[in-house]
């Protein structure tokens, strides 16, 4: 939607679930050595817009919407990277069960690693403090007064709908209470509608996108 829907005025892109796993995996190394990201080719491909289909380089957008599975709890949250304001806004559909402190602690790896990602692709520059270059972690804001789930299974639907309402600039219109069952049916119908549209129009999503395997093969062929 963010790439092809002309009605969406916000400049937005997204990540996938693998991004969160990669960030958590490299976090301890970045704490010890800020240069630890230099060889993380796959992770660096995300902000460059090369890892996923229908993706946009982060240098060309204002917002990155990240579905994140919390490390300790089997719960999904939406983390919004506000590039202009250099902060993370966290949408949690289970505030009654997960305390703010738990959520902040879980998002901390992203608050530290993402600024280093942006510096590695030359989108952000380090801050000079007393003559020393420093990359400051992002501010983490928890978004309150948003619709909440009433069970332990609907977090994924809430993450998708938080993102959709945000992209359309009408978070305040998200129904509260929120009918997750109806929204699941709606999402299924939208996927089916999009599939029919692709068949009728005769196009493939992002036809010029090269998979990571194809890019690697081409690099190998060029070296030969």
Coordinates of N, CA and C in Angstrom, one line a residue:
X1 N 0.8 -1.2 0.0 CA 0.0 0.0 0.0 C 0.9 1.3 0.0
X2 N 1.9 1.3 0.8 CA 2.8 2.4 1.0 C 3.5 2.7 -0.4
X3 N 3.8 1.7 -1.1 CA 4.5 1.8 -2.4 C 3.7 2.2 -3.5
X4 N 2.5 1.6 -3.7 CA 1.7 1.7 -4.9 C 0.4 2.5 -4.7
X5 N -0.1 2.7 -3.5 CA -1.4 3.4 -3.3 C -1.2 4.9 -3.4
X6 N -1.7 5.5 -4.4 CA -1.5 7.0 -4.6 C -2.3 7.8 -3.6
X7 N -3.2 7.2 -2.9 CA -4.0 8.0 -2.0 C -3.2 8.2 -0.7
X8 N -2.2 7.5 -0.5 CA -1.3 7.6 0.7 C -0.3 8.7 0.5
X9 N -0.4 9.8 1.3 CA 0.5 10.9 1.1 C 1.8 10.7 1.9
X10 N 1.8 10.0 3.0 CA 3.0 9.8 3.8 C 4.0 9.0 3.1
X11 N 5.3 9.4 3.3 CA 6.4 8.6 2.8 C 6.8 7.5 3.8
X12 N 6.3 6.3 3.5 CA 6.5 5.2 4.4 C 7.1 4.0 3.8
X13 N 7.8 3.2 4.6 CA 8.2 1.9 4.1 C 8.2 1.0 5.4
X14 N 8.6 -0.3 5.2 CA 8.4 -1.2 6.4 C 9.5 -2.2 6.4
X15 N 9.5 -3.0 7.4 CA 10.5 -4.1 7.5 C 9.7 -5.4 7.7
X16 N 10.4 -6.6 7.9 CA 9.7 -7.8 8.2 C 10.2 -8.4 9.5
X17 N 9.7 -9.6 9.8 CA 10.0 -10.1 11.2 C 11.5 -10.5 11.3
X18 N 12.2 -10.7 10.2 CA 13.6 -11.1 10.3 C 14.4 -9.9 10.7
X19 N 14.0 -8.7 10.4 CA 14.7 -7.5 10.8 C 14.9 -7.5 12.4
X20 N 13.8 -7.7 13.1 CA 13.9 -7.7 14.5 C 14.8 -8.8 15.1
X21 N 14.8 -9.9 14.5 CA 15.8 -11.0 14.9 C 17.2 -10.6 14.7
X22 N 17.5 -9.9 13.5 CA 18.8 -9.5 13.2 C 19.3 -8.4 14.2
X23 N 18.4 -7.5 14.5 CA 18.8 -6.4 15.4 C 19.1 -6.9 16.8
X24 N 18.3 -7.8 17.3 CA 18.5 -8.4 18.6 C 19.8 -9.2 18.6
X25 N 20.1 -9.9 17.5 CA 21.3 -10.7 17.4 C 22.6 -9.9 17.5
X26 N 22.6 -8.7 16.8 CA 23.8 -7.9 16.7 C 23.9 -6.9 17.9
X27 N 22.8 -6.7 18.6 CA 22.8 -5.7 19.7 C 24.0 -5.8 20.7
X28 N 24.2 -7.0 21.3 CA 25.4 -7.1 22.2 C 26.7 -6.6 21.6
X29 N 26.9 -7.0 20.3 CA 28.2 -6.6 19.7 C 28.3 -5.1 19.5
X30 N 27.1 -4.5 19.1 CA 27.1 -3.0 18.9 C 27.4 -2.3 20.2
X31 N 26.9 -2.8 21.3 CA 27.1 -2.3 22.7 C 28.6 -2.2 22.9
X32 N 29.3 -3.3 22.6 CA 30.8 -3.4 22.8 C 31.6 -2.6 21.8
X33 N 31.1 -2.6 20.5 CA 31.9 -2.0 19.4 C 30.9 -1.4 18.4
X34 N 31.0 -0.1 18.3 CA 30.0 0.6 17.4 C 30.3 0.3 15.9
X35 N 31.4 -0.3 15.6 CA 31.7 -0.7 14.2 C 31.3 -2.1 13.9
X36 N 30.6 -2.8 14.8 CA 30.2 -4.2 14.6 C 29.2 -4.3 13.4
X37 N 28.6 -3.3 13.0 CA 27.6 -3.4 11.9 C 28.2 -3.4 10.5
X38 N 29.5 -3.1 10.4 CA 30.1 -2.9 9.1 C 30.0 -4.2 8.2
X39 N 30.1 -5.4 8.8 CA 30.0 -6.6 8.0 C 28.6 -7.2 8.0
X40 N 27.6 -6.6 8.6 CA 26.3 -7.1 8.6 C 25.5 -6.8 7.3
X41 N 25.9 -7.4 6.2 CA 25.4 -7.1 4.9 C 23.9 -7.2 4.8
X42 N 23.3 -8.2 5.4 CA 21.9 -8.4 5.3 C 21.1 -7.3 6.0
X43 N 21.6 -7.0 7.2 CA 20.9 -6.0 8.0 C 21.0 -4.6 7.4
X44 N 22.2 -4.3 6.8 CA 22.4 -3.0 6.1 C 21.5 -2.9 4.8
X45 N 21.1 -4.0 4.3 CA 20.2 -4.0 3.1 C 18.8 -3.4 3.4
X46 N 18.4 -3.5 4.6 CA 17.1 -3.0 5.0 C 17.0 -1.5 4.7
X47 N 17.8 -0.7 5.4 CA 17.7 0.8 5.2 C 18.1 1.2 3.7
X48 N 18.8 0.3 3.0 CA 19.2 0.6 1.6 C 18.0 0.3 0.7
X49 N 17.0 -0.4 1.2 CA 15.8 -0.7 0.4 C 16.0 -1.9 -0.5
X50 N 16.9 -2.8 -0.1 CA 17.3 -3.9 -1.0 C 16.9 -5.3 -0.5
X51 N 16.4 -5.3 0.7 CA 16.2 -6.7 1.3 C 14.8 -7.2 1.0
X52 N 13.8 -6.4 0.8 CA 12.5 -6.8 0.6 C 11.9 -6.3 -0.7
X53 N 10.9 -7.0 -1.2 CA 10.1 -6.5 -2.3 C 9.2 -5.3 -1.8
X54 N 8.9 -4.5 -2.7 CA 8.0 -3.3 -2.5 C 8.6 -2.5 -1.4
X55 N 9.9 -2.4 -1.3 CA 10.6 -1.6 -0.2 C 11.2 -0.3 -0.8
X56 N 11.4 0.7 0.1 CA 12.0 1.9 -0.3 C 13.2 2.3 0.5
X57 N 14.3 2.8 0.0 CA 15.4 3.2 0.8 C 14.9 4.2 1.9
X58 N 15.5 4.0 3.1 CA 15.0 4.9 4.2 C 15.4 6.3 4.0
X59 N 16.4 6.6 3.2 CA 16.8 8.0 2.9 C 15.7 8.7 2.1
X60 N 14.7 8.0 1.5 CA 13.7 8.6 0.7 C 12.3 8.6 1.4
X61 N 12.3 8.2 2.7 CA 11.0 8.2 3.4 C 11.1 9.0 4.7
X62 N 10.0 9.2 5.3 CA 10.0 9.9 6.7 C 9.6 8.9 7.8
X63 N 9.1 7.8 7.4 CA 8.6 6.8 8.4 C 8.9 5.4 8.0
X64 N 9.3 4.6 9.0 CA 9.5 3.2 8.8 C 8.7 2.4 9.9
X65 N 7.8 1.6 9.4 CA 6.9 0.8 10.3 C 7.4 -0.6 10.4
X66 N 7.7 -1.0 11.7 CA 8.4 -2.2 12.0 C 7.5 -3.1 12.8
X67 N 7.0 -4.3 12.3 CA 6.4 -5.2 13.2 C 7.4 -6.0 14.0
X68 N 7.3 -5.9 15.3 CA 8.4 -6.5 16.2 C 7.7 -7.5 17.1
X69 N 8.3 -8.7 17.2 CA 7.9 -9.7 18.2 C 8.8 -9.5 19.4
X70 N 8.1 -9.2 20.5 CA 8.9 -9.0 21.7 C 9.8 -10.2 22.1
X71 N 10.9 -9.9 22.7 CA 11.9 -11.0 22.9 C 11.5 -12.0 24.0
X72 N 10.9 -11.5 25.0 CA 10.5 -12.4 26.1 C 9.1 -12.9 25.9
X73 N 8.2 -12.1 25.6 CA 6.7 -12.4 25.4 C 6.4 -12.8 24.0
X74 N 5.5 -13.7 23.8 CA 5.1 -14.0 22.4 C 4.0 -13.0 22.0
X75 N 4.4 -11.8 21.8 CA 3.5 -10.7 21.6 C 4.1 -9.7 20.5
X76 N 3.3 -9.3 19.6 CA 3.7 -8.4 18.5 C 3.3 -7.0 18.8
X77 N 4.3 -6.1 18.6 CA 4.0 -4.6 18.7 C 4.4 -4.0 17.4
X78 N 3.9 -2.8 17.2 CA 4.3 -2.0 16.0 C 5.2 -0.9 16.5
X79 N 6.4 -0.8 15.9 CA 7.4 0.2 16.3 C 7.6 1.1 15.0
X80 N 7.3 2.4 15.3 CA 7.3 3.4 14.2 C 8.6 4.2 14.3
X81 N 9.5 4.1 13.4 CA 10.7 5.0 13.3 C 10.3 6.3 12.6
X82 N 10.3 7.4 13.4 CA 10.1 8.7 12.9 C 11.5 9.3 12.5
X83 N 11.8 9.3 11.3 CA 13.2 9.6 10.8 C 13.5 11.1 11.1
X84 N 12.5 12.0 10.8 CA 12.8 13.4 11.0 C 13.0 13.8 12.4
X85 N 12.2 13.2 13.3 CA 12.3 13.5 14.7 C 13.2 12.6 15.5
X86 N 13.8 11.6 14.8 CA 14.7 10.7 15.4 C 14.2 10.0 16.7
X87 N 13.1 9.4 16.6 CA 12.5 8.7 17.7 C 11.8 7.5 17.3
X88 N 11.5 6.6 18.3 CA 10.7 5.4 18.0 C 9.4 5.6 18.8
X89 N 8.2 5.4 18.1 CA 6.9 5.4 18.7 C 6.4 4.0 18.7
X90 N 6.0 3.5 19.9 CA 5.6 2.1 20.1 C 4.1 2.0 20.3
X91 N 3.5 1.2 19.4 CA 2.1 0.9 19.5 C 1.9 -0.6 20.1
X92 N 1.4 -0.6 21.3 CA 1.2 -1.9 22.0 C -0.3 -2.1 22.3
X93 N -0.8 -3.2 21.8 CA -2.2 -3.5 21.9 C -2.6 -4.3 23.2
X94 N -1.6 -4.4 24.1 CA -1.8 -5.2 25.4 C -1.2 -4.5 26.6
X95 N -1.5 -3.2 26.7 CA -0.9 -2.4 27.8 C -1.3 -2.8 29.2
X96 N -2.5 -3.5 29.3 CA -2.9 -3.9 30.6 C -2.1 -5.1 31.1
X97 N -1.5 -5.8 30.3 CA -0.7 -7.0 30.7 C 0.8 -6.7 30.7
X98 N 1.3 -5.9 29.7 CA 2.7 -5.6 29.5 C 3.0 -4.2 30.0
X99 N 3.7 -4.1 31.0 CA 4.0 -2.7 31.6 C 4.9 -1.9 30.7
X100 N 4.8 -0.6 30.8 CA 5.6 0.3 30.0 C 7.1 0.0 30.1
X101 N 7.6 -0.3 31.3 CA 9.0 -0.6 31.5 C 9.4 -1.8 30.7
X102 N 8.6 -2.8 30.7 CA 8.9 -4.1 29.9 C 9.1 -3.7 28.4
X103 N 8.1 -2.9 27.9 CA 8.1 -2.6 26.5 C 9.3 -1.8 26.2
X104 N 9.6 -0.8 27.0 CA 10.8 0.1 26.7 C 12.1 -0.7 26.7
X105 N 12.2 -1.6 27.7 CA 13.4 -2.5 27.7 C 13.5 -3.4 26.5
X106 N 12.4 -3.9 26.0 CA 12.4 -4.7 24.8 C 12.8 -4.0 23.6
X107 N 12.4 -2.7 23.5 CA 12.7 -1.9 22.3 C 14.1 -1.3 22.3
X108 N 14.8 -1.4 23.4 CA 16.1 -0.7 23.6 C 17.1 -1.2 22.5
X109 N 17.2 -2.5 22.1 CA 18.1 -2.8 21.0 C 17.9 -2.0 19.8
X110 N 16.7 -1.7 19.4 CA 16.3 -1.0 18.2 C 16.7 0.5 18.4
X111 N 16.5 1.0 19.6 CA 16.9 2.4 19.9 C 18.4 2.6 19.7
X112 N 19.2 1.6 20.0 CA 20.6 1.7 19.8 C 21.1 1.4 18.4
X113 N 20.6 0.3 17.9 CA 21.2 -0.2 16.6 C 20.8 0.6 15.4
X114 N 19.5 1.1 15.4 CA 19.0 1.8 14.2 C 19.9 3.1 13.9
X115 N 20.2 3.9 14.9 CA 21.1 5.1 14.6 C 22.4 4.7 14.0
X116 N 22.9 3.5 14.4 CA 24.2 3.0 13.8 C 23.9 2.6 12.3
X117 N 22.8 2.0 12.1 CA 22.4 1.6 10.7 C 22.4 2.9 9.8
X118 N 21.7 3.9 10.3 CA 21.6 5.1 9.6 C 22.9 5.8 9.3
X119 N 23.8 5.7 10.3 CA 25.1 6.3 10.1 C 25.9 5.5 9.1
X120 N 25.8 4.2 9.1 CA 26.5 3.3 8.2 C 26.1 3.6 6.7
X121 N 24.9 4.0 6.5 CA 24.5 4.3 5.1 C 24.5 5.8 4.8
X122 N 25.2 6.5 5.7 CA 25.4 8.0 5.6 C 24.1 8.8 5.5
X123 N 23.0 8.3 6.2 CA 21.8 9.1 6.2 C 21.9 10.1 7.4
X124 N 22.4 9.6 8.6 CA 22.6 10.4 9.7 C 24.1 10.5 10.0
X125 N 24.5 11.6 10.6 CA 25.9 11.8 10.9 C 26.0 11.8 12.5
X126 N 27.2 11.3 12.9 CA 27.4 11.2 14.4 C 27.4 12.6 15.0
X127 N 27.1 12.7 16.3 CA 27.1 14.0 17.0 C 28.5 14.2 17.6
X128 N 29.0 15.4 17.5 CA 30.3 15.7 18.1 C 30.2 16.2 19.5
X129 N 30.6 15.5 20.5 CA 30.6 15.9 21.9 C 32.0 15.9 22.5
X130 N 32.4 17.2 22.8 CA 33.8 17.3 23.4 C 34.8 16.8 22.4
X131 N 34.6 17.0 21.1 CA 35.6 16.6 20.1 C 35.5 15.1 19.8
X132 N 34.5 14.4 20.4 CA 34.4 12.9 20.1 C 33.1 12.6 19.4
X133 N 33.2 11.8 18.4 CA 32.0 11.4 17.6 C 31.2 10.4 18.4
X134 N 29.9 10.7 18.6 CA 29.0 9.9 19.3 C 27.7 9.6 18.5
X135 N 27.2 8.4 18.5 CA 25.9 8.1 17.9 C 24.9 7.9 19.0
X136 N 24.0 8.8 19.2 CA 23.1 8.7 20.3 C 21.9 7.8 20.0
X137 N 21.5 7.0 21.1 CA 20.3 6.2 20.9 C 19.0 7.0 20.7
X138 N 18.0 6.4 20.1 CA 16.8 7.1 19.8 C 15.9 7.2 21.0
X139 N 15.1 8.2 21.1 CA 14.1 8.4 22.2 C 13.0 7.4 21.9
X140 N 12.5 6.8 22.9 CA 11.4 5.8 22.8 C 10.2 6.4 23.4
X141 N 9.1 6.5 22.6 CA 7.8 7.1 23.1 C 6.8 5.9 23.0
X142 N 6.0 5.7 24.1 CA 5.0 4.8 24.1 C 3.7 5.4 23.8
X143 N 3.0 5.0 22.8 CA 1.7 5.6 22.3 C 0.6 5.0 23.2
X144 N -0.2 5.9 23.9 CA -1.3 5.4 24.7 C -2.6 5.9 24.1
X145 N -3.7 5.5 24.7 CA -5.1 5.8 24.2 C -5.3 5.3 22.8
X146 N -4.9 4.1 22.6 CA -5.2 3.4 21.3 C -6.0 2.1 21.6
X147 N -6.7 1.6 20.6 CA -7.5 0.4 20.8 C -6.7 -0.8 21.3
X148 N -7.2 -1.6 22.2 CA -6.5 -2.7 22.9 C -7.2 -4.0 22.6
X149 N -6.5 -5.0 22.6 CA -7.0 -6.4 22.3 C -7.6 -6.9 23.6
X150 N -8.6 -7.8 23.5 CA -9.3 -8.3 24.7 C -9.0 -9.8 24.9
X151 N -8.0 -10.3 24.2 CA -7.6 -11.7 24.4 C -6.1 -11.8 24.1
X152 N -5.5 -13.0 24.1 CA -4.1 -13.2 23.9 C -3.7 -13.6 22.5
X153 N -4.6 -13.4 21.5 CA -4.3 -13.9 20.2 C -4.4 -12.9 19.0
X154 N -4.8 -11.7 19.3 CA -5.1 -10.7 18.2 C -4.1 -9.7 18.0
X155 N -2.9 -9.8 18.6 CA -1.9 -8.8 18.5 C -1.5 -8.5 17.0
X156 N -1.4 -9.6 16.3 CA -0.9 -9.4 14.9 C -1.9 -8.6 14.0
X157 N -3.2 -8.8 14.2 CA -4.2 -8.0 13.5 C -4.1 -6.5 13.9
X158 N -3.9 -6.3 15.2 CA -3.8 -4.9 15.7 C -2.5 -4.2 15.1
X159 N -1.4 -5.0 15.0 CA -0.2 -4.4 14.4 C -0.5 -3.9 13.0
X160 N -1.1 -4.8 12.2 CA -1.4 -4.5 10.8 C -2.3 -3.3 10.7
X161 N -3.4 -3.2 11.5 CA -4.3 -2.1 11.5 C -3.7 -0.8 12.0
X162 N -2.9 -0.9 13.1 CA -2.2 0.3 13.5 C -1.4 0.9 12.3
X163 N -0.7 0.1 11.6 CA 0.1 0.5 10.5 C -0.8 1.1 9.4
X164 N -1.9 0.5 9.1 CA -2.8 1.0 8.0 C -3.4 2.3 8.4
X165 N -3.9 2.4 9.6 CA -4.5 3.7 10.0 C -3.5 4.8 10.1
X166 N -2.2 4.5 10.5 CA -1.2 5.5 10.5 C -0.9 6.0 9.1
X167 N -0.7 5.0 8.2 CA -0.4 5.4 6.8 C -1.4 6.3 6.2
X168 N -2.7 6.1 6.6 CA -3.8 6.9 6.0 C -4.0 8.1 6.8
X169 N -3.2 8.4 7.8 CA -3.2 9.6 8.6 C -4.5 9.8 9.4
X170 N -5.1 8.7 9.9 CA -6.4 8.8 10.6 C -6.4 7.8 11.8
X171 N -5.3 7.8 12.6 CA -5.3 6.9 13.8 C -6.4 7.2 14.7
X172 N -6.9 8.4 14.8 CA -7.9 8.8 15.7 C -9.3 8.2 15.3
X173 N -9.4 7.7 14.1 CA -10.6 7.1 13.6 C -10.6 5.6 13.7
X174 N -9.6 5.0 14.3 CA -9.5 3.5 14.4 C -10.6 3.2 15.5
X175 N -11.5 2.2 15.1 CA -12.6 1.9 16.0 C -12.1 1.4 17.4
X176 N -12.9 1.9 18.4 CA -12.5 1.4 19.8 C -13.8 1.3 20.6
X177 N -14.3 0.0 20.9 CA -13.6 -1.2 20.7 C -13.4 -1.6 19.3
X178 N -12.4 -2.5 19.1 CA -12.0 -2.9 17.7 C -12.4 -4.4 17.5
X179 N -13.0 -4.6 16.4 CA -13.5 -6.0 16.0 C -12.5 -6.7 15.2
X180 N -11.6 -7.5 15.9 CA -10.5 -8.1 15.2 C -11.0 -9.2 14.2
X181 N -12.1 -9.9 14.6 CA -12.6 -10.9 13.7 C -13.1 -10.4 12.3
X182 N -13.8 -9.3 12.4 CA -14.2 -8.6 11.1 C -13.0 -8.1 10.3
X183 N -12.0 -7.6 11.0 CA -10.8 -7.1 10.3 C -10.0 -8.2 9.6
X184 N -10.0 -9.4 10.2 CA -9.4 -10.5 9.6 C -10.1 -10.8 8.3
X185 N -11.4 -10.8 8.3 CA -12.1 -11.1 7.0 C -11.8 -10.0 6.0
X186 N -11.8 -8.8 6.5 CA -11.5 -7.6 5.6 C -10.1 -7.8 5.0
X187 N -9.1 -8.1 5.8 CA -7.7 -8.3 5.3 C -7.7 -9.4 4.2
X188 N -8.4 -10.5 4.5 CA -8.4 -11.6 3.5 C -9.0 -11.1 2.2
X189 N -10.1 -10.4 2.3 CA -10.7 -9.9 1.1 C -9.9 -8.9 0.3
X190 N -9.1 -8.1 1.0 CA -8.2 -7.1 0.3 C -7.0 -7.9 -0.4
X191 N -6.5 -8.9 0.2 CA -5.5 -9.7 -0.4 C -6.0 -10.4 -1.7
X192 N -7.2 -10.9 -1.6 CA -7.9 -11.6 -2.7 C -8.1 -10.5 -3.8
X193 N -8.6 -9.4 -3.4 CA -8.9 -8.3 -4.4 C -7.6 -7.9 -5.1
X194 N -6.5 -7.8 -4.3 CA -5.2 -7.4 -4.9 C -4.7 -8.4 -5.9
X195 N -4.9 -9.7 -5.5 CA -4.5 -10.8 -6.4 C -5.2 -10.8 -7.7
X196 N -6.6 -10.5 -7.7 CA -7.3 -10.4 -8.9 C -6.9 -9.2 -9.8
X197 N -6.6 -8.1 -9.1 CA -6.1 -6.9 -9.8 C -4.8 -7.2 -10.6
X198 N -3.9 -8.0 -9.9 CA -2.6 -8.3 -10.6 C -2.9 -9.2 -11.8
X199 N -3.8 -10.2 -11.7 CA -4.1 -11.0 -12.8 C -4.7 -10.3 -13.9
X200 N -5.7 -9.4 -13.6 CA -6.4 -8.6 -14.7 C -5.5 -7.6 -15.3
X201 N -4.6 -7.0 -14.6 CA -3.7 -6.0 -15.1 C -2.5 -6.6 -15.7
X202 N -2.2 -7.9 -15.4 CA -1.1 -8.6 -16.0 C 0.3 -8.0 -15.5
X203 N 0.4 -7.8 -14.2 CA 1.7 -7.3 -13.8 C 2.2 -8.1 -12.5
X204 N 3.4 -8.0 -12.2 CA 4.0 -8.6 -11.0 C 4.5 -7.5 -10.1
X205 N 4.4 -7.8 -8.8 CA 4.8 -6.8 -7.8 C 6.3 -6.6 -8.0
X206 N 6.7 -5.3 -8.1 CA 8.1 -4.9 -8.1 C 8.9 -5.8 -9.1
X207 N 8.6 -5.8 -10.4 CA 9.2 -6.7 -11.4 C 10.7 -6.5 -11.5
X208 N 11.2 -5.3 -11.2 CA 12.6 -5.0 -11.4 C 13.5 -5.4 -10.2
X209 N 12.8 -5.9 -9.1 CA 13.5 -6.2 -7.9 C 14.3 -7.5 -8.1
X210 N 15.6 -7.5 -7.7 CA 16.4 -8.7 -7.8 C 16.5 -9.3 -6.4
X211 N 16.2 -10.6 -6.3 CA 16.4 -11.2 -5.0 C 17.8 -11.2 -4.6
X212 N 18.0 -11.4 -3.3 CA 19.4 -11.4 -2.8 C 20.2 -12.5 -3.4
X213 N 19.6 -13.7 -3.7 CA 20.3 -14.8 -4.4 C 20.7 -14.3 -5.8
X214 N 19.9 -13.6 -6.5 CA 20.2 -13.2 -7.9 C 21.3 -12.1 -7.9
X215 N 21.3 -11.2 -6.9 CA 22.3 -10.2 -6.8 C 23.6 -10.8 -6.5
X216 N 23.6 -11.8 -5.6 CA 24.9 -12.5 -5.3 C 25.4 -13.3 -6.5
X217 N 24.6 -13.9 -7.2 CA 25.0 -14.6 -8.4 C 25.6 -13.7 -9.5
X218 N 25.0 -12.5 -9.6 CA 25.5 -11.5 -10.6 C 26.9 -11.0 -10.2
X219 N 27.0 -10.8 -8.9 CA 28.3 -10.3 -8.4 C 29.4 -11.3 -8.7
X220 N 29.0 -12.6 -8.4 CA 30.0 -13.7 -8.7 C 30.4 -13.8 -10.1
X221 N 29.4 -13.6 -11.0 CA 29.7 -13.6 -12.4 C 30.5 -12.5 -12.9
X222 N 30.3 -11.3 -12.3 CA 31.1 -10.1 -12.7 C 32.6 -10.3 -12.3
X223 N 32.8 -11.0 -11.1 CA 34.2 -11.2 -10.6 C 34.9 -12.1 -11.6
X224 N 34.2 -13.1 -12.2 CA 34.8 -14.0 -13.1 C 35.2 -13.3 -14.4

